[in-house]
Structure formats: structure tokens, C-alpha cells
Amino acid sequence: MEIEKLEKQYRKINNKLNGLKEFGDSIITYIRYKQKEIELKNTINQLLAPLLEANNPEFRQIANENYELLKNLNFQLKTRTLAGSVFGYYSSELQGNINQNGVVYCRTKKSNFPIINLFASFEFTSLYKGEVDCLGNIILRTAKLDGAFIKTIPSTFTGTIQKNGKDILVETNVCDNDFTLGGKIIIYEIVGNPFGKQNDKKDLFFSNKKKLEHILLQYRKEQKYSSKY
């Protein structure tokens, strides 16, 4: 049902985009709808990928090739931007992907609820655990907390994709002190380059991703008017 709802939203946005092209609306409006269309497509593909991995042999084969390319990668990440937080003291969940340029971008989606822990203002995430899928989508969740006498914000990390190519660990290396706004600053975005100088791996990964997205598109077209979809 969730995918069906997202598909309806996608078609609605797509129709609006076609209307904008016809009536020559502002480029800003067009870009806003286009970004929303891309976000919806990526969300739908992310939800459908496990289904096709399980039931579509061609999709599964290409997906496994991408997991092979990702496995055992070790890379450095850094905090790119910070954000103010009304309630939380640290980022407890980040989501993102491996962008077309080969760089990981992950942004905070959830922060902690300090009402549960009176000492949360002095804690920071020392280890994130999560998953990366065959399309490069990533989700990271706090797995371990450490404490400090002064509010600290993680600034550099080491990322490791495990030997199955799916599980990812991100360990905090260095923290910066936060003396502003009473500790109400948290991570907004972290970035890193998992492929490094291995351009052959990166190029093959994204070549495979295009094939996977094509299979996903065909599946979506087949299911579009199905009552069970």
C-alpha cells in the first residue's frame, strides 16, 4: 500500500511537470517539482529493490555484482555541515546515498530524545551501524555512545563496508567541542568517498545501477495498473 501511495504521488508530480513545460512556468517551480519527482522515484526504487532481489534472477545477479564492488571498502568521512536542534543532542539516524560522483552524502533524519537520558547532552555517537543497498542507498543508526565532559560533535569518521557488501560501520575518529547554543548543535551532513581512486569500480557500480533502475522501471510499468500493487 505504501508503494501504491508513492506511485500516485509520483504520477501527480509528473503530470504537474508536464503542465509546467506546456505553460512555461518559472524555472524555480520546475526545479522544485523535478527534485520531488526524483526523490519519489528513489524512494520507490529503494522499497522495491529487496523484492526484486528476491524474485528477479537478472536483478539479483546485477545487485550481487554491486555488493561485490562495495565489500571491504574502507574510507574516511567528515562532517560537512552542522545544524541547530531544538530537542536532540546528537544525530541518532542518518540517511543518504552514494551520489553519481561517487561520494557518500548522509543527512541527519533523527536525533535523540534527551528527556529519556539526563546525561544525553554530554554523549555523542562513537559508532554508527547500518546498511547500504545495491543502488547505493545508505541508512546509519547510532550503535554506541561515548561521553565527554564538554559537549562534543563528531567531525571525522572511518567507514567500513563489510564483506557481504551490505553492512556498514562508521566509527567516530575525532570530535570538536561545541561551546555555542548550550550544546544544541548536531551533525547535519557527513560526506566521504568510498571508492577513492578506484574509478573502475565506481564506473562499474553506476553502470550496474542504471541496469537495475531500468529493470525497476519496467517492473513499475507492469504493476502500475494492477490492483495488487
mmCIF file of C-alpha atoms in Angstrom:
data_model
loop_
_atom_site.group_PDB
_atom_site.id
_atom_site.type_symbol
_atom_site.label_atom_id
_atom_site.label_comp_id
_atom_site.label_asym_id
_atom_site.label_seq_id
_atom_site.Cartn_x
_atom_site.Cartn_y
_atom_site.Cartn_z
ATOM 1 C CA MET A 1 0.000 0.000 0.000
ATOM 2 C CA GLU A 2 2.875 2.373 0.757
ATOM 3 C CA ILE A 3 4.338 1.903 -2.719
ATOM 4 C CA GLU A 4 0.932 2.372 -4.335
ATOM 5 C CA LYS A 5 0.535 5.663 -2.463
ATOM 6 C CA LEU A 6 4.001 6.797 -3.539
ATOM 7 C CA GLU A 7 3.274 5.846 -7.152
ATOM 8 C CA LYS A 8 0.161 8.034 -7.111
ATOM 9 C CA GLN A 9 2.203 10.925 -5.746
ATOM 10 C CA TYR A 10 4.838 10.313 -8.419
ATOM 11 C CA ARG A 11 2.293 10.383 -11.245
ATOM 12 C CA LYS A 12 0.739 13.544 -9.808
ATOM 13 C CA ILE A 13 4.116 15.307 -9.713
ATOM 14 C CA ASN A 14 4.939 14.022 -13.189
ATOM 15 C CA ASN A 15 1.687 15.457 -14.554
ATOM 16 C CA LYS A 16 2.474 18.807 -12.944
ATOM 17 C CA LEU A 17 5.902 18.787 -14.562
ATOM 18 C CA ASN A 18 4.368 18.155 -17.974
ATOM 19 C CA GLY A 19 1.962 21.027 -17.372
ATOM 20 C CA LEU A 20 4.809 23.345 -16.433
ATOM 21 C CA LYS A 21 6.568 22.546 -19.689
ATOM 22 C CA GLU A 22 3.440 23.393 -21.660
ATOM 23 C CA PHE A 23 2.622 26.664 -19.922
ATOM 24 C CA GLY A 24 6.160 27.929 -19.445
ATOM 25 C CA ASP A 25 6.132 28.389 -15.663
ATOM 26 C CA SER A 26 9.194 29.630 -13.821
ATOM 27 C CA ILE A 27 12.347 27.545 -13.799
ATOM 28 C CA ILE A 28 12.359 27.627 -9.972
ATOM 29 C CA THR A 29 8.966 25.933 -9.819
ATOM 30 C CA TYR A 30 10.085 23.383 -12.392
ATOM 31 C CA ILE A 31 13.248 22.545 -10.426
ATOM 32 C CA ARG A 32 11.248 22.155 -7.201
ATOM 33 C CA TYR A 33 8.863 19.649 -8.778
ATOM 34 C CA LYS A 34 11.711 17.868 -10.564
ATOM 35 C CA GLN A 35 13.567 17.376 -7.286
ATOM 36 C CA LYS A 36 10.407 15.992 -5.699
ATOM 37 C CA GLU A 37 9.926 13.621 -8.638
ATOM 38 C CA ILE A 38 13.495 12.326 -8.264
ATOM 39 C CA GLU A 39 13.055 11.872 -4.503
ATOM 40 C CA LEU A 40 9.858 9.870 -5.008
ATOM 41 C CA LYS A 41 11.436 7.702 -7.700
ATOM 42 C CA ASN A 42 14.428 6.945 -5.483
ATOM 43 C CA THR A 43 12.183 6.093 -2.522
ATOM 44 C CA ILE A 44 10.053 3.751 -4.642
ATOM 45 C CA ASN A 45 13.141 2.051 -6.080
ATOM 46 C CA GLN A 46 14.624 1.666 -2.614
ATOM 47 C CA LEU A 47 11.458 -0.062 -1.386
ATOM 48 C CA LEU A 48 11.168 -2.303 -4.448
ATOM 49 C CA ALA A 49 14.817 -3.372 -4.657
ATOM 50 C CA PRO A 50 14.604 -6.098 -1.946
ATOM 51 C CA LEU A 51 11.517 -7.546 -3.647
ATOM 52 C CA LEU A 52 13.272 -7.827 -6.996
ATOM 53 C CA GLU A 53 16.448 -9.149 -5.388
ATOM 54 C CA ALA A 54 14.368 -11.995 -4.008
ATOM 55 C CA ASN A 55 12.241 -12.712 -7.081
ATOM 56 C CA ASN A 56 14.013 -11.486 -10.225
ATOM 57 C CA PRO A 57 17.132 -13.520 -11.168
ATOM 58 C CA GLU A 58 18.520 -10.865 -13.530
ATOM 59 C CA PHE A 59 18.103 -8.121 -10.942
ATOM 60 C CA ARG A 60 19.636 -10.327 -8.234
ATOM 61 C CA GLN A 61 22.703 -11.107 -10.348
ATOM 62 C CA ILE A 62 23.443 -7.439 -11.055
ATOM 63 C CA ALA A 63 22.709 -6.481 -7.437
ATOM 64 C CA ASN A 64 25.198 -9.084 -6.227
ATOM 65 C CA GLU A 65 27.815 -7.642 -8.585
ATOM 66 C CA ASN A 66 27.352 -4.280 -6.899
ATOM 67 C CA TYR A 67 27.656 -5.822 -3.444
ATOM 68 C CA GLU A 68 30.929 -7.398 -4.591
ATOM 69 C CA LEU A 69 32.164 -3.963 -5.655
ATOM 70 C CA LEU A 70 31.223 -2.457 -2.290
ATOM 71 C CA LYS A 71 32.524 -5.142 0.043
ATOM 72 C CA ASN A 72 35.553 -4.434 2.230
ATOM 73 C CA LEU A 73 35.740 -0.775 1.199
ATOM 74 C CA ASN A 74 37.381 1.415 3.847
ATOM 75 C CA PHE A 75 37.135 5.182 3.603
ATOM 76 C CA GLN A 76 37.194 8.426 5.542
ATOM 77 C CA LEU A 77 34.190 10.663 6.141
ATOM 78 C CA LYS A 78 33.879 14.109 7.630
ATOM 79 C CA THR A 79 31.138 16.324 8.976
ATOM 80 C CA ARG A 80 30.336 18.734 6.184
ATOM 81 C CA THR A 81 27.622 20.860 7.786
ATOM 82 C CA LEU A 82 26.054 21.320 11.213
ATOM 83 C CA ALA A 83 22.522 22.234 12.235
ATOM 84 C CA GLY A 84 20.707 23.526 15.277
ATOM 85 C CA SER A 85 18.495 21.115 17.197
ATOM 86 C CA VAL A 86 15.572 22.129 19.393
ATOM 87 C CA PHE A 87 15.451 18.896 21.397
ATOM 88 C CA GLY A 88 18.199 16.434 20.483
ATOM 89 C CA TYR A 89 21.877 16.492 21.440
ATOM 90 C CA TYR A 90 23.242 14.080 18.834
ATOM 91 C CA SER A 91 22.277 12.604 15.471
ATOM 92 C CA SER A 92 20.819 9.152 16.029
ATOM 93 C CA GLU A 93 19.961 8.278 12.417
ATOM 94 C CA LEU A 94 21.393 9.424 9.094
ATOM 95 C CA GLN A 95 20.202 8.564 5.602
ATOM 96 C CA GLY A 96 21.708 9.188 2.198
ATOM 97 C CA ASN A 97 23.346 7.533 -0.772
ATOM 98 C CA ILE A 98 26.400 7.187 -2.940
ATOM 99 C CA ASN A 99 25.960 10.085 -5.338
ATOM 100 C CA GLN A 100 26.661 9.854 -9.070
ATOM 101 C CA ASN A 101 30.058 11.464 -8.428
ATOM 102 C CA GLY A 102 30.957 8.532 -6.178
ATOM 103 C CA VAL A 103 30.682 10.495 -2.931
ATOM 104 C CA VAL A 104 28.579 9.416 0.055
ATOM 105 C CA TYR A 105 26.194 12.084 1.343
ATOM 106 C CA CYS A 106 24.257 11.239 4.516
ATOM 107 C CA ARG A 107 21.997 13.671 6.362
ATOM 108 C CA THR A 108 20.505 13.505 9.827
ATOM 109 C CA LYS A 109 16.923 12.248 9.877
ATOM 110 C CA LYS A 110 16.537 11.692 13.617
ATOM 111 C CA SER A 111 18.104 12.979 16.817
ATOM 112 C CA ASN A 112 17.880 11.600 20.334
ATOM 113 C CA PHE A 113 15.211 12.481 22.904
ATOM 114 C CA PRO A 114 17.151 13.844 25.902
ATOM 115 C CA ILE A 115 14.139 13.588 28.203
ATOM 116 C CA ILE A 116 14.902 9.873 28.386
ATOM 117 C CA ASN A 117 18.530 10.427 29.416
ATOM 118 C CA LEU A 118 19.589 13.345 31.633
ATOM 119 C CA PHE A 119 23.229 12.915 30.575
ATOM 120 C CA ALA A 120 22.498 12.958 26.832
ATOM 121 C CA SER A 121 23.936 16.458 26.417
ATOM 122 C CA PHE A 122 27.393 15.012 27.149
ATOM 123 C CA GLU A 123 27.058 11.998 24.847
ATOM 124 C CA PHE A 124 27.992 11.559 21.213
ATOM 125 C CA THR A 125 27.742 8.707 18.740
ATOM 126 C CA SER A 126 31.056 6.863 18.629
ATOM 127 C CA LEU A 127 29.761 4.163 16.272
ATOM 128 C CA TYR A 128 27.040 4.028 13.641
ATOM 129 C CA LYS A 129 25.845 0.759 12.134
ATOM 130 C CA GLY A 130 23.693 0.481 9.058
ATOM 131 C CA GLU A 131 23.068 -0.895 5.609
ATOM 132 C CA VAL A 132 23.864 0.015 2.022
ATOM 133 C CA ASP A 133 21.753 -1.443 -0.788
ATOM 134 C CA CYS A 134 22.593 -2.360 -4.372
ATOM 135 C CA LEU A 135 21.570 1.123 -5.549
ATOM 136 C CA GLY A 136 23.869 2.857 -3.074
ATOM 137 C CA ASN A 137 21.198 3.968 -0.582
ATOM 138 C CA ILE A 138 22.535 4.158 2.971
ATOM 139 C CA ILE A 139 20.976 4.289 6.425
ATOM 140 C CA LEU A 140 23.058 4.670 9.601
ATOM 141 C CA ARG A 141 21.848 4.330 13.196
ATOM 142 C CA THR A 142 23.584 5.010 16.487
ATOM 143 C CA ALA A 143 25.060 1.756 17.784
ATOM 144 C CA LYS A 144 27.355 3.030 20.530
ATOM 145 C CA LEU A 145 27.566 6.185 22.622
ATOM 146 C CA ASP A 146 30.529 7.691 24.437
ATOM 147 C CA GLY A 147 30.577 10.505 26.943
ATOM 148 C CA ALA A 148 32.629 13.685 27.294
ATOM 149 C CA PHE A 149 32.959 16.385 29.952
ATOM 150 C CA ILE A 150 32.179 19.013 27.310
ATOM 151 C CA LYS A 151 29.541 18.727 24.597
ATOM 152 C CA THR A 152 31.305 17.342 21.520
ATOM 153 C CA ILE A 153 30.367 16.909 17.873
ATOM 154 C CA PRO A 154 31.952 14.144 15.759
ATOM 155 C CA SER A 155 33.955 15.678 12.918
ATOM 156 C CA THR A 156 35.821 12.811 11.223
ATOM 157 C CA PHE A 157 34.962 9.137 10.815
ATOM 158 C CA THR A 158 36.180 5.869 9.349
ATOM 159 C CA GLY A 159 33.662 3.968 7.241
ATOM 160 C CA THR A 160 33.897 0.245 6.547
ATOM 161 C CA ILE A 161 31.595 -1.756 4.302
ATOM 162 C CA GLN A 162 31.628 -5.358 5.496
ATOM 163 C CA LYS A 163 32.500 -8.449 3.460
ATOM 164 C CA ASN A 164 28.855 -9.030 2.473
ATOM 165 C CA GLY A 165 28.817 -5.616 0.754
ATOM 166 C CA LYS A 166 25.652 -4.660 2.638
ATOM 167 C CA ASP A 167 26.507 -3.866 6.266
ATOM 168 C CA ILE A 168 28.363 -0.649 7.007
ATOM 169 C CA LEU A 169 30.123 0.633 10.122
ATOM 170 C CA VAL A 170 31.022 4.284 10.652
ATOM 171 C CA GLU A 171 33.310 4.920 13.619
ATOM 172 C CA THR A 172 33.990 8.370 15.055
ATOM 173 C CA ASN A 173 37.670 9.337 14.994
ATOM 174 C CA VAL A 174 37.751 12.989 16.077
ATOM 175 C CA CYS A 175 35.276 15.274 17.835
ATOM 176 C CA ASP A 176 35.100 19.055 18.053
ATOM 177 C CA ASN A 177 33.911 20.879 21.159
ATOM 178 C CA ASP A 178 30.626 22.771 20.997
ATOM 179 C CA PHE A 179 30.617 25.898 23.140
ATOM 180 C CA THR A 180 27.637 27.518 21.389
ATOM 181 C CA LEU A 181 23.892 27.461 21.959
ATOM 182 C CA GLY A 182 24.125 25.277 25.042
ATOM 183 C CA GLY A 183 25.077 22.171 23.097
ATOM 184 C CA LYS A 184 22.183 22.434 20.662
ATOM 185 C CA ILE A 185 24.309 21.863 17.555
ATOM 186 C CA ILE A 186 24.293 18.449 15.860
ATOM 187 C CA ILE A 187 25.574 16.896 12.656
ATOM 188 C CA TYR A 188 23.535 17.787 9.595
ATOM 189 C CA GLU A 189 25.528 16.065 6.855
ATOM 190 C CA ILE A 190 28.565 13.799 6.558
ATOM 191 C CA VAL A 191 30.431 13.045 3.331
ATOM 192 C CA GLY A 192 33.046 10.559 2.176
ATOM 193 C CA ASN A 193 34.474 8.834 -0.890
ATOM 194 C CA PRO A 194 34.142 5.030 -0.610
ATOM 195 C CA PHE A 195 35.733 4.233 -3.980
ATOM 196 C CA GLY A 196 38.675 6.594 -3.577
ATOM 197 C CA LYS A 197 40.789 6.386 -6.731
ATOM 198 C CA GLN A 198 39.220 3.090 -7.824
ATOM 199 C CA ASN A 199 37.405 4.657 -10.758
ATOM 200 C CA ASP A 200 36.936 1.312 -12.494
ATOM 201 C CA LYS A 201 34.910 0.036 -9.540
ATOM 202 C CA LYS A 202 32.936 3.266 -9.320
ATOM 203 C CA ASP A 203 32.127 3.284 -13.040
ATOM 204 C CA LEU A 204 31.022 -0.357 -12.992
ATOM 205 C CA PHE A 205 28.875 0.246 -9.903
ATOM 206 C CA PHE A 206 26.968 3.065 -11.593
ATOM 207 C CA SER A 207 26.733 1.180 -14.877
ATOM 208 C CA ASN A 208 25.094 -1.651 -12.942
ATOM 209 C CA LYS A 209 22.883 0.827 -11.111
ATOM 210 C CA LYS A 210 21.494 2.071 -14.436
ATOM 211 C CA LYS A 211 20.650 -1.507 -15.394
ATOM 212 C CA LEU A 212 18.940 -2.070 -12.047
ATOM 213 C CA GLU A 213 16.943 1.146 -12.400
ATOM 214 C CA HIS A 214 15.838 0.076 -15.880
ATOM 215 C CA ILE A 215 14.558 -3.248 -14.512
ATOM 216 C CA LEU A 216 12.808 -1.379 -11.703
ATOM 217 C CA LEU A 217 11.176 0.976 -14.201
ATOM 218 C CA GLN A 218 9.889 -1.928 -16.290
ATOM 219 C CA TYR A 219 8.515 -3.594 -13.174
ATOM 220 C CA ARG A 220 6.775 -0.388 -12.125
ATOM 221 C CA LYS A 221 5.203 -0.044 -15.565
ATOM 222 C CA GLU A 222 3.953 -3.626 -15.423
ATOM 223 C CA GLN A 223 2.475 -3.138 -11.959
ATOM 224 C CA LYS A 224 1.157 0.375 -12.493
ATOM 225 C CA TYR A 225 -2.473 -0.547 -13.094
ATOM 226 C CA SER A 226 -2.511 -3.781 -11.113
ATOM 227 C CA SER A 227 -4.961 -3.888 -8.213
ATOM 228 C CA LYS A 228 -2.475 -5.861 -6.117
ATOM 229 C CA TYR A 229 0.253 -3.213 -6.450
#
